[in-house]
Amino acid sequence: KNVIYLMGCAAVMILAASCAGRSKDSTAQKTVPEFVLTYAENQAEDYPTTQGAYKFAELVYEQTGGRVEIQVNAGGVLGDEKTVIEQLQFGGVDFARVSLSPLAEFVPKLNVLQMPYLYTGREHMWKVLEGPIGTDFMNSFGGSSLVPLSWYDAGARNFYSTAGPIESLDDMKGLKIRVQESELMMDTIQALGATPVPMAFGDVYSGLQTGEIDGAENNWPSYESTRHYEVARYFTLDEHTRVPELQLAAQSTWDKLPEEYRNIIRDCAQKSALYERELWDEREKTSEDRVRRAGCVVTELDAGEKERFQEAAAPMYEKYCSEYVDIIDDIMDAGRQ
Ligand code: GCU
């Protein structure tokens, strides 16, 4: 009897010890985060900018030893870009990646970096953003309640339409073209002879489908990822603008974070940006390939026609950059070197 009793006690003790061991281990493994922060992203899960956001969150979590957890909300679930920027301004959202077009409505100087036909190509844009000009822009967010962290790539934007190909400037006449919620974008489309229709990104597919708009403009990956190509088959490689993007923090969130975490966050934002750029290069190619294989009609403009587009958009520089002529000159110089 005694033996059975002793065996029973021993079993209970072993079980208790192993439970204690396990609970000790699990507390050691899982640190309770000091900060759980939200991140807004309006693209799909597999999109380069979203993957960049996940990389950012992962690096921050690792480097703060689990003290800062960033929860990425993709697919625009936290609202369209304009709403997200407004939420950032009062800390309703802690981080976001947004396009410069809607952002320039809040920080107007940013329009300079997305002027039509400004850059000769991707290298030129990156030379500007990564050089002293880009740093100056990062430093001009005072009073906006927004903290810029790192630049993301979004390629060049091109027109696409539902009814037929845009082969010349004359073909733009009378078309209702969706634009981002940006005054510069509206004015540019008007200058090219079309009618701008500002609309949130998430509404464009149905806008094209119902005929509310005749076309839109975007980069290859967005055209493909949103499936706009299914309803607007005609894509014109005019590259009228390159619109950089930014990862941002809410100033009110930033002010709550200790310096040590801020440094880590800046560093990780930068690393995630390099990662995003690699993914971007690949995705531009695969997206182009996918839509071409799906039977979209891709039109290339000849040099003369490109020039006509460029000349038509030139007055935008007087309207939006008269205070920044020197910066525009510096940007253009960087493209010639
Ligand atoms: C790009 C950009 C988005 C933006 C969209 C738009 O796809 O990455 O952030 O919302 O353009 O045209 O609105």
Coordinates of C-alpha atoms and ligand atoms in Angstrom, one line a residue:
K1 CA 0.0 0.0 0.0
N2 CA 2.8 2.3 1.1
V3 CA 4.7 1.6 -2.1
I4 CA 1.7 2.5 -4.2
Y5 CA 1.2 5.7 -2.1
L6 CA 4.9 6.7 -2.5
M7 CA 4.7 6.1 -6.3
G8 CA 1.6 8.2 -6.5
C9 CA 3.3 11.1 -4.6
A10 CA 6.4 10.8 -6.8
A11 CA 4.2 11.0 -9.9
V12 CA 2.4 14.1 -8.6
M13 CA 5.7 15.7 -7.8
I14 CA 7.2 15.0 -11.3
L15 CA 4.0 16.3 -12.9
A16 CA 4.1 19.5 -10.8
A17 CA 7.8 20.1 -11.5
S18 CA 7.3 19.6 -15.3
C19 CA 4.3 22.1 -15.3
A20 CA 6.3 24.6 -13.3
G21 CA 9.2 24.2 -15.8
R22 CA 7.0 24.7 -18.7
S23 CA 5.3 27.8 -17.4
K24 CA 8.8 29.2 -16.5
D25 CA 10.0 28.6 -20.0
S26 CA 7.0 30.2 -21.6
T27 CA 7.4 33.4 -19.5
A28 CA 11.0 33.5 -20.5
Q29 CA 10.2 33.1 -24.2
K30 CA 7.3 35.6 -24.5
T31 CA 8.1 39.1 -23.5
V32 CA 5.1 41.3 -22.9
P33 CA 5.3 44.2 -25.3
E34 CA 5.5 47.7 -23.8
F35 CA 4.0 49.1 -27.0
V36 CA 1.5 47.5 -29.4
L37 CA 1.3 49.8 -32.4
T38 CA -0.8 49.9 -35.6
Y39 CA 0.4 50.2 -39.2
A40 CA -1.8 51.1 -42.1
E41 CA -1.1 49.9 -45.6
N42 CA -3.6 50.0 -48.5
Q43 CA -2.1 47.4 -50.7
A44 CA -2.7 43.6 -50.8
E45 CA -0.8 41.1 -48.6
D46 CA 1.7 40.0 -51.3
Y47 CA 2.4 43.5 -52.6
P48 CA 6.0 44.8 -52.2
T49 CA 5.0 47.7 -49.9
T50 CA 3.0 45.4 -47.6
Q51 CA 5.9 42.9 -47.5
G52 CA 8.2 45.9 -46.6
A53 CA 5.8 46.7 -43.7
Y54 CA 5.9 43.1 -42.4
K55 CA 9.7 43.2 -42.6
F56 CA 9.7 46.5 -40.7
A57 CA 7.5 45.0 -38.0
E58 CA 9.6 41.9 -37.7
L59 CA 12.9 43.8 -37.4
V60 CA 11.5 46.2 -34.8
Y61 CA 10.2 43.2 -32.8
E62 CA 13.5 41.4 -32.9
Q63 CA 15.6 44.4 -32.2
T64 CA 13.6 45.6 -29.2
G65 CA 13.5 42.1 -27.8
G66 CA 9.8 41.9 -28.3
R67 CA 9.1 45.2 -26.5
V68 CA 7.6 47.0 -29.5
E69 CA 5.0 45.1 -31.5
I70 CA 3.8 46.6 -34.8
Q71 CA 0.6 45.2 -36.2
V72 CA 0.3 45.6 -39.9
N73 CA -3.2 46.1 -41.3
A74 CA -3.1 45.6 -45.1
G75 CA -5.7 46.0 -47.8
G76 CA -6.8 49.4 -46.7
V77 CA -8.8 48.1 -43.7
L78 CA -7.9 51.2 -41.6
G79 CA -9.3 53.5 -44.3
D80 CA -8.2 55.1 -47.6
E81 CA -4.9 57.1 -47.7
K82 CA -6.4 60.5 -47.0
T83 CA -8.3 59.1 -43.9
V84 CA -5.2 57.3 -42.7
I85 CA -3.1 60.5 -42.9
E86 CA -5.7 62.3 -40.8
Q87 CA -5.7 59.5 -38.3
L88 CA -1.9 59.6 -38.1
Q89 CA -2.2 63.3 -37.3
F90 CA -3.9 62.6 -34.0
G91 CA -2.4 59.2 -33.3
G92 CA -5.5 57.1 -34.3
V93 CA -3.0 55.1 -36.4
D94 CA 0.7 54.8 -35.3
F95 CA 2.4 54.1 -38.6
A96 CA 1.5 54.0 -42.3
R97 CA 3.0 53.8 -45.8
V98 CA 1.4 56.3 -48.1
S99 CA 1.8 57.7 -51.6
L100 CA 3.2 61.3 -51.8
S101 CA 0.2 62.5 -53.8
P102 CA -2.4 62.6 -51.0
L103 CA 0.4 63.4 -48.5
A104 CA 1.3 66.6 -50.4
E105 CA -2.1 67.9 -49.5
F106 CA -0.9 68.0 -45.9
V107 CA 2.8 68.9 -46.6
P108 CA 2.5 70.9 -49.9
K109 CA 6.3 71.2 -50.5
L110 CA 6.3 67.4 -51.3
N111 CA 4.6 68.2 -54.6
V112 CA 8.1 69.1 -55.8
L113 CA 9.1 65.5 -55.6
Q114 CA 6.3 64.2 -57.8
M115 CA 6.1 66.8 -60.5
P116 CA 5.2 65.4 -64.0
Y117 CA 8.2 64.3 -66.1
L118 CA 10.6 65.4 -63.4
Y119 CA 13.0 62.4 -63.3
T120 CA 14.8 60.8 -66.2
G121 CA 14.2 57.4 -64.6
R122 CA 14.4 55.3 -61.4
E123 CA 18.1 56.0 -60.8
H124 CA 17.6 59.7 -61.0
M125 CA 14.7 59.6 -58.5
W126 CA 16.7 57.5 -56.0
K127 CA 19.8 59.8 -56.3
V128 CA 17.5 62.7 -55.3
L129 CA 15.7 60.9 -52.5
E130 CA 18.8 59.4 -51.0
G131 CA 20.9 62.5 -51.3
P132 CA 20.8 65.9 -49.5
I133 CA 17.6 66.9 -51.3
G134 CA 15.7 63.9 -49.9
T135 CA 17.1 64.6 -46.4
D136 CA 16.0 68.3 -46.6
F137 CA 12.5 67.1 -47.5
M138 CA 12.5 64.7 -44.6
N139 CA 13.4 67.6 -42.4
S140 CA 10.5 69.8 -43.6
F141 CA 7.6 68.0 -41.8
G142 CA 7.6 70.5 -38.9
G143 CA 4.0 71.3 -37.8
S144 CA 2.4 68.4 -39.8
S145 CA 2.1 66.0 -36.8
L146 CA 3.8 63.4 -39.0
V147 CA 7.3 61.9 -38.7
P148 CA 8.8 60.6 -42.0
L149 CA 10.8 57.5 -41.7
S150 CA 11.9 56.1 -45.1
W151 CA 11.2 56.3 -48.8
Y152 CA 9.6 53.5 -50.6
D153 CA 9.5 52.9 -54.4
A154 CA 6.4 53.0 -56.5
G155 CA 7.8 53.1 -60.0
A156 CA 6.4 55.3 -62.8
R157 CA 2.7 55.9 -63.4
N158 CA 0.9 55.4 -66.8
F159 CA -2.6 55.9 -68.1
Y160 CA -5.0 53.1 -68.8
S161 CA -8.5 53.1 -70.3
T162 CA -11.5 51.0 -70.9
A163 CA -12.7 51.9 -74.4
G164 CA -9.6 52.1 -76.6
P165 CA -5.9 52.9 -76.6
I166 CA -4.5 56.3 -75.7
E167 CA -2.0 56.8 -78.6
S168 CA -1.7 60.5 -78.6
L169 CA -2.4 63.6 -76.5
D170 CA -5.6 64.1 -78.6
D171 CA -6.9 60.8 -77.3
M172 CA -7.0 62.2 -73.8
K173 CA -9.7 64.7 -74.7
G174 CA -12.9 64.2 -72.9
L175 CA -11.8 61.1 -71.0
K176 CA -12.8 60.9 -67.3
I177 CA -9.7 59.8 -65.6
R178 CA -9.5 58.8 -61.9
V179 CA -6.8 60.6 -60.0
Q180 CA -5.6 60.4 -56.4
E181 CA -6.9 62.9 -54.0
S182 CA -4.4 65.5 -55.0
E183 CA -4.8 69.0 -56.5
L184 CA -1.6 68.6 -58.5
M185 CA -2.8 65.4 -60.0
M186 CA -6.2 67.0 -60.9
D187 CA -4.5 70.0 -62.5
T188 CA -2.2 67.8 -64.5
I189 CA -5.0 65.7 -65.9
Q190 CA -6.8 68.8 -66.8
A191 CA -3.8 70.2 -68.5
L192 CA -3.5 67.0 -70.6
G193 CA -7.1 67.6 -71.9
A194 CA -9.0 65.1 -69.8
T195 CA -11.4 65.4 -66.9
P196 CA -10.0 64.4 -63.5
V197 CA -12.2 62.4 -61.1
P198 CA -10.6 62.2 -57.6
M199 CA -11.4 58.9 -56.0
A200 CA -10.0 56.6 -53.3
F201 CA -7.9 53.8 -54.6
G202 CA -10.3 51.1 -53.4
D203 CA -13.2 52.5 -55.5
V204 CA -11.4 52.5 -58.8
Y205 CA -12.2 49.0 -60.0
S206 CA -16.0 49.6 -59.7
G207 CA -15.6 53.0 -61.1
L208 CA -14.0 51.5 -64.3
Q209 CA -16.6 48.7 -64.4
T210 CA -19.6 50.9 -64.1
G211 CA -18.3 53.6 -66.5
E212 CA -18.2 56.3 -63.8
I213 CA -14.6 56.8 -65.1
D214 CA -13.1 56.0 -68.5
G215 CA -9.6 55.3 -67.2
A216 CA -7.1 55.8 -64.4
E217 CA -3.3 55.9 -64.1
N218 CA -0.9 53.8 -62.0
N219 CA 2.2 51.7 -62.0
W220 CA 2.4 48.1 -63.3
P221 CA 2.1 46.4 -60.0
S222 CA -1.0 48.3 -58.9
Y223 CA -2.6 47.9 -62.3
E224 CA -2.1 44.1 -62.0
S225 CA -2.7 43.6 -58.3
T226 CA -6.0 45.5 -58.2
R227 CA -7.1 43.7 -61.4
H228 CA -7.9 47.0 -63.0
Y229 CA -6.5 45.4 -66.2
E230 CA -9.5 43.2 -66.4
V231 CA -11.8 46.2 -66.9
A232 CA -9.4 48.6 -68.5
R233 CA -7.4 46.7 -71.1
Y234 CA -5.5 49.5 -72.7
F235 CA -2.3 50.6 -71.1
T236 CA -0.1 53.5 -72.4
L237 CA 3.5 53.6 -71.3
D238 CA 3.7 57.4 -71.0
E239 CA 5.4 57.5 -67.5
H240 CA 4.0 60.9 -66.8
T241 CA 5.2 60.9 -63.2
R242 CA 7.1 59.0 -60.5
V243 CA 5.4 59.3 -57.2
P244 CA 7.7 58.2 -54.3
E245 CA 6.1 56.9 -51.1
L246 CA 6.9 57.3 -47.4
Q247 CA 6.7 55.3 -44.3
L248 CA 5.5 57.6 -41.6
A249 CA 4.9 57.6 -37.8
A250 CA 2.3 59.7 -35.9
Q251 CA 4.1 62.5 -34.1
S252 CA 2.0 61.8 -30.9
T253 CA 3.2 58.1 -30.9
W254 CA 6.7 59.2 -31.6
D255 CA 6.8 61.5 -28.6
K256 CA 5.8 58.6 -26.4
L257 CA 8.6 56.3 -27.5
P258 CA 12.0 56.3 -25.7
E259 CA 14.9 57.4 -27.8
E260 CA 16.4 53.9 -27.9
Y261 CA 13.2 52.6 -29.6
R262 CA 13.0 55.5 -32.0
N263 CA 16.6 54.8 -33.2
I264 CA 15.7 51.2 -33.7
I265 CA 12.5 52.1 -35.6
R266 CA 14.3 54.5 -37.9
D267 CA 17.0 51.9 -38.7
C268 CA 14.4 49.2 -39.3
A269 CA 12.3 51.5 -41.5
Q270 CA 15.4 52.1 -43.6
K271 CA 16.2 48.4 -43.9
S272 CA 12.7 47.6 -44.8
A273 CA 12.9 50.2 -47.5
L274 CA 15.8 48.5 -49.1
Y275 CA 14.0 45.3 -49.0
E276 CA 10.9 46.8 -50.6
R277 CA 13.0 48.2 -53.4
E278 CA 14.3 44.8 -54.3
L279 CA 10.8 43.3 -54.2
W280 CA 9.6 46.3 -56.3
D281 CA 12.0 45.6 -59.1
E282 CA 10.9 42.0 -59.3
R283 CA 7.2 42.8 -59.1
E284 CA 7.3 45.4 -61.8
K285 CA 8.5 42.8 -64.2
T286 CA 6.1 40.0 -63.1
S287 CA 3.2 42.3 -63.1
E288 CA 4.0 43.6 -66.6
D289 CA 4.4 40.0 -67.7
R290 CA 1.1 38.9 -66.2
V291 CA -1.0 41.7 -67.8
R292 CA 0.6 41.3 -71.2
R293 CA -0.1 37.5 -71.1
A294 CA -3.7 38.3 -70.0
G295 CA -4.0 40.1 -73.4
C296 CA -3.8 43.8 -72.4
V297 CA -3.0 46.1 -75.2
V298 CA 0.2 48.1 -74.3
T299 CA 0.9 51.3 -76.3
E300 CA 4.3 52.9 -76.4
L301 CA 4.3 56.6 -77.2
D302 CA 6.8 57.8 -79.8
A303 CA 9.3 60.5 -78.8
G304 CA 7.3 63.4 -80.4
E305 CA 4.1 62.4 -78.7
K306 CA 5.8 62.1 -75.3
E307 CA 7.1 65.6 -75.8
R308 CA 3.6 66.9 -76.5
F309 CA 2.4 65.4 -73.1
Q310 CA 5.4 66.9 -71.4
E311 CA 4.8 70.4 -72.9
A312 CA 1.1 70.2 -71.9
A313 CA 2.0 69.5 -68.3
A314 CA 4.8 72.1 -68.1
P315 CA 2.6 74.9 -66.6
M316 CA 2.3 72.8 -63.4
Y317 CA 5.9 73.9 -62.6
E318 CA 4.8 77.6 -62.4
K319 CA 1.8 76.8 -60.3
Y320 CA 3.4 74.4 -57.8
C321 CA 7.1 75.1 -57.8
S322 CA 7.5 78.9 -58.0
E323 CA 8.8 79.0 -54.4
Y324 CA 11.1 76.0 -55.1
V325 CA 12.9 76.9 -58.4
D326 CA 16.3 76.3 -56.9
I327 CA 15.3 72.8 -55.7
I328 CA 13.9 71.9 -59.1
D329 CA 17.1 73.1 -60.7
D330 CA 19.1 70.9 -58.3
I331 CA 16.9 67.9 -59.0
M332 CA 17.3 68.4 -62.8
D333 CA 21.1 68.8 -62.3
A334 CA 21.2 65.5 -60.5
G335 CA 19.6 63.9 -63.5
R336 CA 22.3 65.2 -65.9
Q337 CA 25.3 64.1 -63.8
Ligands
GCU1 C1 -0.2 53.4 -55.8 C2 0.2 53.6 -54.3 C3 -1.0 53.6 -53.4 C4 -2.0 54.5 -53.9 C5 -2.4 54.3 -55.3 C6 -3.5 55.2 -55.9 O1 -0.6 52.1 -56.0 O2 1.1 52.6 -53.9 O3 -0.6 53.9 -52.1 O4 -3.2 54.5 -53.1 O5 -1.2 54.3 -56.1 O6 -3.5 55.4 -57.1 O7 -4.3 55.7 -55.1

